Coordinates of C-alpha atoms in Angstrom, one line a residue:
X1 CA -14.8 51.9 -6.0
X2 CA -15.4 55.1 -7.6
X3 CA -18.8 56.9 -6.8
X4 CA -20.2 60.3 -8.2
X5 CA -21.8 62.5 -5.7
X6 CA -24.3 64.7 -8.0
X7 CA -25.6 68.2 -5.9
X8 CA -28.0 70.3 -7.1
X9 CA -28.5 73.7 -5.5
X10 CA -31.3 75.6 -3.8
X11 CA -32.3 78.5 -6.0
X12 CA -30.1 82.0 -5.1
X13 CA -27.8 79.8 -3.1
X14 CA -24.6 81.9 -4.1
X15 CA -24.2 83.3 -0.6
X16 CA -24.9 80.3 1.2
X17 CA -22.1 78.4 -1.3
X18 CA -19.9 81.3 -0.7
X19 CA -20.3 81.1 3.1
X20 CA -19.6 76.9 3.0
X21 CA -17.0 76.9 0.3
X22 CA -14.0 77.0 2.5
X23 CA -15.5 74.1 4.7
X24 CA -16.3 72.4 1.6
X25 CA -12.7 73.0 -0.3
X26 CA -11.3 71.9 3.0
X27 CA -12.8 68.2 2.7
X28 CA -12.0 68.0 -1.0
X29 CA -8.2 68.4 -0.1
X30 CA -8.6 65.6 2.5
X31 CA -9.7 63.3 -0.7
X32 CA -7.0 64.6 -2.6
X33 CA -4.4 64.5 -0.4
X34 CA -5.3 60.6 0.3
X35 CA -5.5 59.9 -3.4
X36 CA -9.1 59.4 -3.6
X37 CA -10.1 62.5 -5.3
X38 CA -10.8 62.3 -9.6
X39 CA -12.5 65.2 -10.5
X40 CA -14.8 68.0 -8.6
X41 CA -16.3 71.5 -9.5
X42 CA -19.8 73.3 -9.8
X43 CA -21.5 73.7 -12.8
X44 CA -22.0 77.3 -13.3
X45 CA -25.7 78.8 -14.0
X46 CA -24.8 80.3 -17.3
X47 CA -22.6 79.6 -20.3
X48 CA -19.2 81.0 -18.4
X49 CA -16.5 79.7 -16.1
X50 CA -16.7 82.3 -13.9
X51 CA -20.9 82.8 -13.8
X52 CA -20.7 85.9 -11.4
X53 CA -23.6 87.2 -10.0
X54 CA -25.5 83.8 -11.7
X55 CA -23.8 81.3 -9.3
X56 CA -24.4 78.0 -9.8
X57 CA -27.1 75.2 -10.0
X58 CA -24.9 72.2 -8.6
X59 CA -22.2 70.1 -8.4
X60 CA -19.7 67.1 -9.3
X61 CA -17.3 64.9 -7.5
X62 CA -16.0 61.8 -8.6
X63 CA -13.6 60.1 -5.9
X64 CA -12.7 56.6 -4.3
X65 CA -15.0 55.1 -1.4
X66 CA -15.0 52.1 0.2
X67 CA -18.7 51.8 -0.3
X68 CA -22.0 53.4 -1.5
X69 CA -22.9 53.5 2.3
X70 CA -19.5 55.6 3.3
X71 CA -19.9 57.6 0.0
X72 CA -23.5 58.5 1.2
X73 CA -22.3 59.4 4.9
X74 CA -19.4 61.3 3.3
X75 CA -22.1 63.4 0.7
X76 CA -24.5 63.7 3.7
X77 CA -21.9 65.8 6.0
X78 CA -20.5 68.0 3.3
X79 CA -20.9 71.8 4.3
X80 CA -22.9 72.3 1.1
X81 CA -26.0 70.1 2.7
X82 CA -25.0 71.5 6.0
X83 CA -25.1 75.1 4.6
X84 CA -28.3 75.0 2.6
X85 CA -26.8 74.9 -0.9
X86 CA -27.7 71.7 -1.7
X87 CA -31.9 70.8 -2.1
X88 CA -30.5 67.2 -3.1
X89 CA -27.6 64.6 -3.4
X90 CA -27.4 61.8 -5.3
X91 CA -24.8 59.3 -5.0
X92 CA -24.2 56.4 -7.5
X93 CA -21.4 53.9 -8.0
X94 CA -19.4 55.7 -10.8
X95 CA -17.2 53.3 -13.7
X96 CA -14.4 55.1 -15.2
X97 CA -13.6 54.5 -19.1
X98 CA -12.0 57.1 -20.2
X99 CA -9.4 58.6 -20.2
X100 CA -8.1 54.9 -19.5

């Protein structure tokens, strides 16, 4: 099943993403490689693609678990919550509609 893992960032955590990101990146690969991965990327602080010196305030990834409860354990050891760039995770079971 499909769950979103939702994280919101710490305030000023640019140089604690920047510091995580390859860790991070690294995991996100492993989902991709095994086909689980749908979508992932930050949301940027400011009205921009690339936000600079404005960072960002979170984060999005949709990809394939075999549970909530291995979804969770995945979300809880990502190098973002390791690192300090995350104040909170969410993780919900996720339905995909469209595209179909």
């Amino acid at each position: 099943m499909l769950y979103a893992i939702i994280g919101s960032d710490t305030a000023d955590s640019l140089d604690k993403r920047l510091n995580a990101r390859p860790a991070h990146m690294e995991r996100l690969k492993a989902l991709q490689a095994d086909g689980r991965l749908v979508v992932a990327g930050p949301f940027p602080a400011i009205d921009s693609s690339n936000p600079g010196p404005a960072g960002f305030t979170g984060s999005l990834i949709v990809a394939d678990f075999d549970s909530l409860d291995a979804a969770q354990a995945w979300a809880d050891t990502d190098p973002y919550v390791i690192g300090g760039v995350y104040a909170s995770v969410s993780v919900k079971p996720f339905k995909k509609v469209f595209p179909s």
